[in-house]
mmCIF file of C-alpha atoms in Angstrom:
data_model
loop_
_atom_site.group_PDB
_atom_site.id
_atom_site.type_symbol
_atom_site.label_atom_id
_atom_site.label_comp_id
_atom_site.label_asym_id
_atom_site.label_seq_id
_atom_site.Cartn_x
_atom_site.Cartn_y
_atom_site.Cartn_z
ATOM 1 C CA UNK A 1 7.508 -2.929 23.817
ATOM 2 C CA UNK A 2 4.521 -5.033 22.850
ATOM 3 C CA UNK A 3 2.473 -1.843 23.005
ATOM 4 C CA UNK A 4 3.939 -0.920 19.620
ATOM 5 C CA UNK A 5 2.255 -3.885 17.969
ATOM 6 C CA UNK A 6 -0.899 -4.308 20.013
ATOM 7 C CA UNK A 7 -2.925 -1.079 20.286
ATOM 8 C CA UNK A 8 -4.242 -0.183 23.723
ATOM 9 C CA UNK A 9 -3.022 -2.105 26.750
ATOM 10 C CA UNK A 10 -0.281 -4.590 25.827
ATOM 11 C CA UNK A 11 -0.996 -8.275 26.516
ATOM 12 C CA UNK A 12 0.621 -9.813 29.571
ATOM 13 C CA UNK A 13 2.646 -13.005 29.507
ATOM 14 C CA UNK A 14 0.430 -15.368 31.451
ATOM 15 C CA UNK A 15 -0.375 -19.054 31.724
ATOM 16 C CA UNK A 16 -4.042 -18.180 31.327
ATOM 17 C CA UNK A 17 -5.311 -17.787 27.775
ATOM 18 C CA UNK A 18 -7.605 -14.755 27.505
ATOM 19 C CA UNK A 19 -11.168 -15.100 26.319
ATOM 20 C CA UNK A 20 -11.033 -15.347 22.518
ATOM 21 C CA UNK A 21 -14.596 -14.105 22.093
ATOM 22 C CA UNK A 22 -15.244 -11.194 24.454
ATOM 23 C CA UNK A 23 -18.706 -9.707 24.495
ATOM 24 C CA UNK A 24 -18.972 -6.586 22.417
ATOM 25 C CA UNK A 25 -21.232 -3.612 22.195
ATOM 26 C CA UNK A 26 -22.040 -1.151 19.493
ATOM 27 C CA UNK A 27 -22.252 -1.674 15.758
ATOM 28 C CA UNK A 28 -22.300 -5.081 14.146
ATOM 29 C CA UNK A 29 -18.688 -5.657 13.007
ATOM 30 C CA UNK A 30 -20.003 -7.291 9.835
ATOM 31 C CA UNK A 31 -21.698 -4.068 8.815
ATOM 32 C CA UNK A 32 -20.367 -2.437 5.660
ATOM 33 C CA UNK A 33 -20.627 1.137 4.470
ATOM 34 C CA UNK A 34 -22.490 1.523 1.199
ATOM 35 C CA UNK A 35 -21.292 4.201 -1.156
ATOM 36 C CA UNK A 36 -23.460 6.279 -3.401
ATOM 37 C CA UNK A 37 -22.670 4.050 -6.384
ATOM 38 C CA UNK A 38 -23.906 0.975 -4.506
ATOM 39 C CA UNK A 39 -20.446 -0.530 -3.951
ATOM 40 C CA UNK A 40 -19.623 -1.793 -0.460
ATOM 41 C CA UNK A 41 -16.844 0.169 1.279
ATOM 42 C CA UNK A 42 -15.276 -1.627 4.225
ATOM 43 C CA UNK A 43 -13.272 1.501 5.063
ATOM 44 C CA UNK A 44 -14.785 4.953 4.775
ATOM 45 C CA UNK A 45 -13.015 8.190 5.720
ATOM 46 C CA UNK A 46 -14.789 11.526 5.372
ATOM 47 C CA UNK A 47 -13.220 14.951 5.939
ATOM 48 C CA UNK A 48 -10.539 13.668 8.312
ATOM 49 C CA UNK A 49 -8.491 16.300 10.106
ATOM 50 C CA UNK A 50 -5.620 15.788 12.544
ATOM 51 C CA UNK A 51 -3.126 18.322 13.878
ATOM 52 C CA UNK A 52 -0.147 18.070 16.216
ATOM 53 C CA UNK A 53 0.030 21.482 17.830
ATOM 54 C CA UNK A 54 0.530 23.969 15.012
ATOM 55 C CA UNK A 55 1.356 21.239 12.475
ATOM 56 C CA UNK A 56 -1.629 20.154 10.376
ATOM 57 C CA UNK A 57 -0.858 16.540 9.443
ATOM 58 C CA UNK A 58 -4.184 15.638 7.790
ATOM 59 C CA UNK A 59 -6.398 18.284 6.226
ATOM 60 C CA UNK A 60 -9.922 17.349 5.078
ATOM 61 C CA UNK A 61 -8.902 13.927 3.763
ATOM 62 C CA UNK A 62 -11.575 11.626 2.334
ATOM 63 C CA UNK A 63 -11.324 8.158 0.789
ATOM 64 C CA UNK A 64 -13.067 4.796 0.707
ATOM 65 C CA UNK A 65 -11.753 1.266 0.310
ATOM 66 C CA UNK A 66 -13.793 -1.512 -1.256
ATOM 67 C CA UNK A 67 -14.180 -5.065 -0.012
ATOM 68 C CA UNK A 68 -11.361 -7.358 -1.120
ATOM 69 C CA UNK A 69 -9.106 -4.793 -2.796
ATOM 70 C CA UNK A 70 -5.494 -3.870 -2.157
ATOM 71 C CA UNK A 71 -5.584 -0.111 -1.658
ATOM 72 C CA UNK A 72 -2.319 1.806 -1.695
ATOM 73 C CA UNK A 73 -1.406 5.071 -0.002
ATOM 74 C CA UNK A 74 1.442 6.937 -1.685
ATOM 75 C CA UNK A 75 2.874 10.278 -0.695
ATOM 76 C CA UNK A 76 6.032 12.164 0.232
ATOM 77 C CA UNK A 77 7.409 11.958 3.753
ATOM 78 C CA UNK A 78 5.192 13.985 6.060
ATOM 79 C CA UNK A 79 2.195 13.853 3.719
ATOM 80 C CA UNK A 80 -0.082 12.394 6.424
ATOM 81 C CA UNK A 81 -0.236 8.760 5.317
ATOM 82 C CA UNK A 82 0.755 7.125 8.598
ATOM 83 C CA UNK A 83 -1.397 9.495 10.668
ATOM 84 C CA UNK A 84 -4.380 8.626 8.468
ATOM 85 C CA UNK A 85 -3.784 4.894 8.880
ATOM 86 C CA UNK A 86 -3.296 5.209 12.643
ATOM 87 C CA UNK A 87 -6.657 7.008 12.884
ATOM 88 C CA UNK A 88 -8.245 4.137 10.941
ATOM 89 C CA UNK A 89 -6.671 1.632 13.333
ATOM 90 C CA UNK A 90 -7.861 3.509 16.415
ATOM 91 C CA UNK A 91 -4.339 4.398 17.527
ATOM 92 C CA UNK A 92 -5.009 8.124 17.194
ATOM 93 C CA UNK A 93 -8.154 10.170 17.668
ATOM 94 C CA UNK A 94 -8.980 12.538 14.812
ATOM 95 C CA UNK A 95 -9.720 16.171 15.534
ATOM 96 C CA UNK A 96 -12.587 16.155 13.052
ATOM 97 C CA UNK A 97 -14.174 13.925 10.437
ATOM 98 C CA UNK A 98 -15.814 10.518 10.284
ATOM 99 C CA UNK A 99 -14.148 7.088 10.018
ATOM 100 C CA UNK A 100 -15.799 3.687 9.703
ATOM 101 C CA UNK A 101 -13.875 0.419 9.395
ATOM 102 C CA UNK A 102 -16.058 -2.682 8.979
ATOM 103 C CA UNK A 103 -18.928 -0.484 10.131
ATOM 104 C CA UNK A 104 -17.151 0.374 13.393
ATOM 105 C CA UNK A 105 -15.951 3.714 14.728
ATOM 106 C CA UNK A 106 -12.256 3.182 15.629
ATOM 107 C CA UNK A 107 -12.375 5.856 18.337
ATOM 108 C CA UNK A 108 -15.502 4.534 20.073
ATOM 109 C CA UNK A 109 -15.255 0.791 19.399
ATOM 110 C CA UNK A 110 -11.528 -0.019 19.380
ATOM 111 C CA UNK A 111 -11.808 -3.404 21.116
ATOM 112 C CA UNK A 112 -14.317 -4.783 18.642
ATOM 113 C CA UNK A 113 -12.308 -3.415 15.727
ATOM 114 C CA UNK A 114 -8.964 -4.861 16.817
ATOM 115 C CA UNK A 115 -10.392 -8.371 16.825
ATOM 116 C CA UNK A 116 -11.002 -8.032 13.081
ATOM 117 C CA UNK A 117 -8.003 -6.127 11.770
ATOM 118 C CA UNK A 118 -4.287 -6.784 11.485
ATOM 119 C CA UNK A 119 -1.650 -4.058 11.779
ATOM 120 C CA UNK A 120 1.974 -3.959 10.755
ATOM 121 C CA UNK A 121 3.173 -0.577 11.941
ATOM 122 C CA UNK A 122 5.890 1.609 10.497
ATOM 123 C CA UNK A 123 7.773 1.363 13.790
ATOM 124 C CA UNK A 124 7.381 -1.631 16.080
ATOM 125 C CA UNK A 125 9.382 -3.467 18.726
ATOM 126 C CA UNK A 126 9.330 -6.570 20.906
ATOM 127 C CA UNK A 127 11.264 -7.432 24.083
ATOM 128 C CA UNK A 128 14.826 -8.328 23.128
ATOM 129 C CA UNK A 129 14.760 -11.763 24.776
ATOM 130 C CA UNK A 130 11.388 -12.988 23.530
ATOM 131 C CA UNK A 131 11.779 -15.899 21.128
ATOM 132 C CA UNK A 132 10.156 -15.914 17.714
ATOM 133 C CA UNK A 133 7.864 -18.844 18.530
ATOM 134 C CA UNK A 134 6.877 -17.236 21.840
ATOM 135 C CA UNK A 135 5.785 -14.029 20.125
ATOM 136 C CA UNK A 136 3.706 -15.955 17.597
ATOM 137 C CA UNK A 137 2.234 -18.222 20.277
ATOM 138 C CA UNK A 138 1.342 -15.206 22.445
ATOM 139 C CA UNK A 139 -0.434 -13.368 19.638
ATOM 140 C CA UNK A 140 -2.202 -16.568 18.544
ATOM 141 C CA UNK A 141 -3.496 -17.061 22.107
ATOM 142 C CA UNK A 142 -4.924 -13.541 22.206
ATOM 143 C CA UNK A 143 -6.328 -13.333 18.699
ATOM 144 C CA UNK A 144 -9.710 -14.770 17.719
ATOM 145 C CA UNK A 145 -9.655 -17.303 14.881
ATOM 146 C CA UNK A 146 -5.875 -17.330 14.892
ATOM 147 C CA UNK A 147 -3.966 -19.364 12.347
ATOM 148 C CA UNK A 148 -1.698 -22.090 13.823
ATOM 149 C CA UNK A 149 1.490 -20.255 14.687
ATOM 150 C CA UNK A 150 3.702 -23.091 13.419
ATOM 151 C CA UNK A 151 2.112 -22.758 9.973
ATOM 152 C CA UNK A 152 2.696 -19.000 10.054
ATOM 153 C CA UNK A 153 6.315 -19.590 11.070
ATOM 154 C CA UNK A 154 6.834 -21.840 8.056
ATOM 155 C CA UNK A 155 4.928 -19.611 5.630
ATOM 156 C CA UNK A 156 7.205 -16.678 6.410
ATOM 157 C CA UNK A 157 10.428 -18.698 6.227
ATOM 158 C CA UNK A 158 11.146 -18.307 9.936
ATOM 159 C CA UNK A 159 11.141 -21.979 10.955
ATOM 160 C CA UNK A 160 14.915 -22.001 11.444
ATOM 161 C CA UNK A 161 14.613 -18.914 13.660
ATOM 162 C CA UNK A 162 11.798 -20.246 15.841
ATOM 163 C CA UNK A 163 13.942 -20.457 18.980
ATOM 164 C CA UNK A 164 15.986 -17.334 18.228
ATOM 165 C CA UNK A 165 15.659 -14.253 20.423
ATOM 166 C CA UNK A 166 14.151 -11.183 18.797
ATOM 167 C CA UNK A 167 17.342 -9.168 19.334
ATOM 168 C CA UNK A 168 19.381 -11.721 17.335
ATOM 169 C CA UNK A 169 17.268 -11.363 14.178
ATOM 170 C CA UNK A 170 18.421 -9.333 11.225
ATOM 171 C CA UNK A 171 16.386 -6.288 10.203
ATOM 172 C CA UNK A 172 14.699 -8.234 7.425
ATOM 173 C CA UNK A 173 13.876 -11.136 9.748
ATOM 174 C CA UNK A 174 12.392 -8.774 12.330
ATOM 175 C CA UNK A 175 10.244 -7.196 9.624
ATOM 176 C CA UNK A 176 9.079 -10.621 8.491
ATOM 177 C CA UNK A 177 8.090 -11.453 12.066
ATOM 178 C CA UNK A 178 6.091 -8.226 12.438
ATOM 179 C CA UNK A 179 4.175 -9.016 9.243
ATOM 180 C CA UNK A 180 3.485 -12.549 10.459
ATOM 181 C CA UNK A 181 2.124 -11.158 13.741
ATOM 182 C CA UNK A 182 -0.154 -8.793 11.799
ATOM 183 C CA UNK A 183 -1.666 -11.711 9.876
ATOM 184 C CA UNK A 184 -1.880 -14.361 12.580
ATOM 185 C CA UNK A 185 -5.479 -13.537 13.540
ATOM 186 C CA UNK A 186 -6.593 -13.928 9.889
ATOM 187 C CA UNK A 187 -7.992 -10.384 9.800
ATOM 188 C CA UNK A 188 -10.691 -9.003 7.530
ATOM 189 C CA UNK A 189 -8.769 -5.769 6.994
ATOM 190 C CA UNK A 190 -4.969 -5.633 7.064
ATOM 191 C CA UNK A 191 -2.964 -2.416 7.468
ATOM 192 C CA UNK A 192 0.609 -2.683 6.208
ATOM 193 C CA UNK A 193 2.798 0.380 6.727
ATOM 194 C CA UNK A 194 6.055 0.104 4.746
ATOM 195 C CA UNK A 195 5.556 -3.641 4.307
ATOM 196 C CA UNK A 196 8.864 -4.529 2.678
ATOM 197 C CA UNK A 197 11.174 -1.954 4.230
ATOM 198 C CA UNK A 198 14.413 -3.731 5.097
ATOM 199 C CA UNK A 199 13.635 -6.880 3.121
ATOM 200 C CA UNK A 200 15.980 -8.202 0.453
ATOM 201 C CA UNK A 201 14.589 -8.586 -3.099
ATOM 202 C CA UNK A 202 13.811 -12.296 -2.669
ATOM 203 C CA UNK A 203 11.996 -11.748 0.634
ATOM 204 C CA UNK A 204 10.151 -8.802 -0.915
ATOM 205 C CA UNK A 205 8.766 -11.055 -3.648
ATOM 206 C CA UNK A 206 7.653 -13.561 -1.001
ATOM 207 C CA UNK A 207 5.882 -10.744 0.845
ATOM 208 C CA UNK A 208 4.111 -9.690 -2.356
ATOM 209 C CA UNK A 209 2.868 -13.249 -2.912
ATOM 210 C CA UNK A 210 1.546 -13.374 0.646
ATOM 211 C CA UNK A 211 -0.312 -10.083 0.195
ATOM 212 C CA UNK A 212 -1.928 -11.544 -2.921
ATOM 213 C CA UNK A 213 -2.925 -14.662 -0.986
ATOM 214 C CA UNK A 214 -4.438 -12.512 1.787
ATOM 215 C CA UNK A 215 -6.513 -10.695 -0.814
ATOM 216 C CA UNK A 216 -7.522 -13.948 -2.523
ATOM 217 C CA UNK A 217 -9.132 -15.215 0.676
ATOM 218 C CA UNK A 218 -11.324 -12.104 0.780
ATOM 219 C CA UNK A 219 -9.439 -9.762 3.089
ATOM 220 C CA UNK A 220 -8.958 -6.089 2.319
ATOM 221 C CA UNK A 221 -5.420 -4.697 2.396
ATOM 222 C CA UNK A 222 -4.404 -1.079 2.963
ATOM 223 C CA UNK A 223 -0.783 -0.670 1.967
ATOM 224 C CA UNK A 224 1.403 2.343 2.753
ATOM 225 C CA UNK A 225 4.551 2.235 0.645
ATOM 226 C CA UNK A 226 7.322 4.294 -0.916
ATOM 227 C CA UNK A 227 8.112 1.565 -3.455
ATOM 228 C CA UNK A 228 6.374 2.483 -6.711
ATOM 229 C CA UNK A 229 6.981 -0.966 -8.196
ATOM 230 C CA UNK A 230 5.312 -2.503 -5.142
ATOM 231 C CA UNK A 231 2.254 -0.298 -5.551
ATOM 232 C CA UNK A 232 2.058 -1.063 -9.268
ATOM 233 C CA UNK A 233 2.411 -4.811 -8.686
ATOM 234 C CA UNK A 234 -0.026 -5.150 -5.780
ATOM 235 C CA UNK A 235 -2.570 -2.347 -5.682
ATOM 236 C CA UNK A 236 -5.979 -2.331 -7.333
ATOM 237 C CA UNK A 237 -6.255 1.375 -6.582
ATOM 238 C CA UNK A 238 -3.869 3.986 -5.259
ATOM 239 C CA UNK A 239 -4.493 7.260 -3.434
ATOM 240 C CA UNK A 240 -1.790 9.908 -3.705
ATOM 241 C CA UNK A 241 -1.642 11.917 -0.462
ATOM 242 C CA UNK A 242 -0.003 15.346 -0.528
ATOM 243 C CA UNK A 243 0.043 17.910 2.263
ATOM 244 C CA UNK A 244 -2.613 16.081 4.226
ATOM 245 C CA UNK A 245 -5.083 15.624 1.379
ATOM 246 C CA UNK A 246 -5.902 12.995 -1.218
ATOM 247 C CA UNK A 247 -5.035 14.648 -4.527
ATOM 248 C CA UNK A 248 -5.631 11.696 -6.878
ATOM 249 C CA UNK A 249 -7.228 8.230 -6.706
ATOM 250 C CA UNK A 250 -7.207 5.618 -9.458
ATOM 251 C CA UNK A 251 -5.707 2.315 -10.467
ATOM 252 C CA UNK A 252 -1.944 2.532 -11.059
ATOM 253 C CA UNK A 253 -2.500 2.333 -14.816
ATOM 254 C CA UNK A 254 -5.336 4.842 -14.551
ATOM 255 C CA UNK A 255 -3.019 7.335 -12.855
ATOM 256 C CA UNK A 256 -0.403 6.771 -15.546
ATOM 257 C CA UNK A 257 -2.973 7.343 -18.267
ATOM 258 C CA UNK A 258 -4.352 10.511 -16.640
ATOM 259 C CA UNK A 259 -1.115 12.143 -15.521
ATOM 260 C CA UNK A 260 1.655 10.454 -17.504
ATOM 261 C CA UNK A 261 1.705 12.902 -20.384
ATOM 262 C CA UNK A 262 1.511 10.317 -23.160
ATOM 263 C CA UNK A 263 3.853 7.640 -24.475
ATOM 264 C CA UNK A 264 7.124 7.737 -26.384
ATOM 265 C CA UNK A 265 8.313 5.707 -29.355
ATOM 266 C CA UNK A 266 12.118 5.691 -29.328
ATOM 267 C CA UNK A 267 14.618 4.570 -31.966
ATOM 268 C CA UNK A 268 17.961 5.541 -33.489
ATOM 269 C CA UNK A 269 18.608 7.078 -36.897
ATOM 270 C CA UNK A 270 21.613 8.695 -38.580
ATOM 271 C CA UNK A 271 21.970 12.368 -37.729
ATOM 272 C CA UNK A 272 21.680 13.336 -41.396
ATOM 273 C CA UNK A 273 18.429 11.381 -41.863
ATOM 274 C CA UNK A 274 15.423 13.576 -42.742
ATOM 275 C CA UNK A 275 12.665 12.808 -40.260
ATOM 276 C CA UNK A 276 10.345 15.788 -40.742
ATOM 277 C CA UNK A 277 7.569 13.490 -41.916
ATOM 278 C CA UNK A 278 7.365 11.859 -38.453
ATOM 279 C CA UNK A 279 5.366 14.829 -37.126
ATOM 280 C CA UNK A 280 2.557 13.870 -39.533
ATOM 281 C CA UNK A 281 2.237 10.310 -38.207
ATOM 282 C CA UNK A 282 -1.263 9.683 -36.760
ATOM 283 C CA UNK A 283 -1.440 10.128 -32.950
ATOM 284 C CA UNK A 284 1.983 11.857 -32.841
ATOM 285 C CA UNK A 285 2.138 15.114 -30.882
ATOM 286 C CA UNK A 286 5.847 15.852 -31.070
ATOM 287 C CA UNK A 287 9.241 14.720 -32.348
ATOM 288 C CA UNK A 288 12.504 15.332 -30.474
ATOM 289 C CA UNK A 289 16.011 14.430 -31.562
ATOM 290 C CA UNK A 290 18.924 13.879 -29.145
ATOM 291 C CA UNK A 291 21.837 13.126 -31.459
ATOM 292 C CA UNK A 292 21.071 9.761 -33.042
ATOM 293 C CA UNK A 293 18.181 9.126 -30.622
ATOM 294 C CA UNK A 294 14.704 10.060 -31.802
ATOM 295 C CA UNK A 295 11.608 10.312 -29.602
ATOM 296 C CA UNK A 296 8.096 10.513 -30.990
ATOM 297 C CA UNK A 297 5.547 11.450 -28.325
ATOM 298 C CA UNK A 298 1.808 10.887 -28.506
ATOM 299 C CA UNK A 299 -0.858 8.431 -27.518
ATOM 300 C CA UNK A 300 -3.082 5.588 -28.700
ATOM 301 C CA UNK A 301 -1.593 3.045 -31.185
ATOM 302 C CA UNK A 302 1.417 5.287 -31.788
ATOM 303 C CA UNK A 303 3.938 2.449 -32.001
ATOM 304 C CA UNK A 304 2.054 0.745 -34.841
ATOM 305 C CA UNK A 305 1.759 3.947 -36.854
ATOM 306 C CA UNK A 306 5.404 4.933 -36.343
ATOM 307 C CA UNK A 307 6.543 1.437 -37.317
ATOM 308 C CA UNK A 308 4.415 1.490 -40.481
ATOM 309 C CA UNK A 309 5.728 4.950 -41.413
ATOM 310 C CA UNK A 310 9.327 3.891 -40.893
ATOM 311 C CA UNK A 311 8.877 0.868 -43.177
ATOM 312 C CA UNK A 312 7.207 3.076 -45.798
ATOM 313 C CA UNK A 313 10.270 5.345 -45.768
ATOM 314 C CA UNK A 314 12.707 2.455 -46.024
ATOM 315 C CA UNK A 315 13.851 2.541 -42.408
ATOM 316 C CA UNK A 316 14.103 -0.574 -40.236
ATOM 317 C CA UNK A 317 15.639 0.461 -36.870
ATOM 318 C CA UNK A 318 16.529 -2.526 -34.719
ATOM 319 C CA UNK A 319 16.065 -0.634 -31.442
ATOM 320 C CA UNK A 320 12.490 0.575 -32.048
ATOM 321 C CA UNK A 321 10.651 0.432 -28.728
ATOM 322 C CA UNK A 322 7.787 1.893 -26.735
ATOM 323 C CA UNK A 323 8.485 3.766 -23.491
ATOM 324 C CA UNK A 324 5.600 4.475 -21.144
ATOM 325 C CA UNK A 325 5.610 6.758 -18.103
ATOM 326 C CA UNK A 326 6.058 4.882 -14.834
ATOM 327 C CA UNK A 327 4.079 5.299 -11.656
ATOM 328 C CA UNK A 328 7.115 7.076 -10.220
ATOM 329 C CA UNK A 329 7.009 9.606 -13.081
ATOM 330 C CA UNK A 330 3.333 10.204 -12.383
ATOM 331 C CA UNK A 331 3.851 10.453 -8.614
ATOM 332 C CA UNK A 332 6.480 13.165 -9.072
ATOM 333 C CA UNK A 333 4.311 14.998 -11.581
ATOM 334 C CA UNK A 334 1.323 15.006 -9.212
ATOM 335 C CA UNK A 335 3.153 15.952 -6.022
ATOM 336 C CA UNK A 336 5.362 18.611 -7.589
ATOM 337 C CA UNK A 337 2.691 20.285 -9.718
ATOM 338 C CA UNK A 338 0.911 23.440 -8.496
ATOM 339 C CA UNK A 339 -2.555 22.700 -7.125
ATOM 340 C CA UNK A 340 -4.119 24.693 -9.970
ATOM 341 C CA UNK A 341 -2.504 22.356 -12.539
ATOM 342 C CA UNK A 342 -3.631 19.176 -10.822
ATOM 343 C CA UNK A 343 -6.806 17.340 -11.691
ATOM 344 C CA UNK A 344 -7.706 16.633 -8.072
ATOM 345 C CA UNK A 345 -8.953 13.126 -7.446
#
């Protein structure tokens, strides 16, 4: 149903175009939260708590999102990511805590908020027989400051599917349509929950470029994803959510630096080769041999020092390379480590 995409009462198919600028009450939607460091936060969540019966989905979660950034939410299944985002969107009411999005309280001012945000939900649906152009035209008629739906159709590579029924679209095409509907009102804050799920690699790259273009025009993007490469490519900062709490926040590279456990210089050498001197190379913290494969762990300019030492000892391995921890390595380290071993936030 349309309810899945449009929070609150679903829009009705009608020949009358609703008022694009309804009168609003409450806070000025242009208001921004100001953090203690003076930076403007367009999204601010403080001590959020949400339970479903005996299941505590979100437990004292706090975060803030700055104007114009792409902010990622990473976490295992059931960590509380989608519940957190749905509270921000006004789809769910928190049990405790404070949320402000563009200076608005999603629970008290949902109508004003929905005019200024775009949402692509983890699960969404449309009537089977609605045509692609009809869905875009309908959402454009309802949304304030909507982009021309024909331009959106072309931008998302759906022009050949304009007259196709929703039920005839492939999974990737349906996902592309949902994303287009989330962006048609040119929102100030965009929530994307599993943005590229079901998209082929080429379509995924197109989606990434569109997220970058949304950010370049000044919008703020909150991205929930399980794709570590996607988070590393798109996000300015990432929050790792585990068991209902934010356990780490930083840029992707910042998380790798903090939790990655150093870098590795890898090369091959004959098994009989004496390599004891490698442990004395500056910035090296360990040397491990796996048959002909040698790994020197450490940090800083380790590659340069290992390379210089190899040359000094008459060795010129052709497969000398630097291996850095990935965001996936760091994610697993953070979420699988005991709380006492984790440098929270």
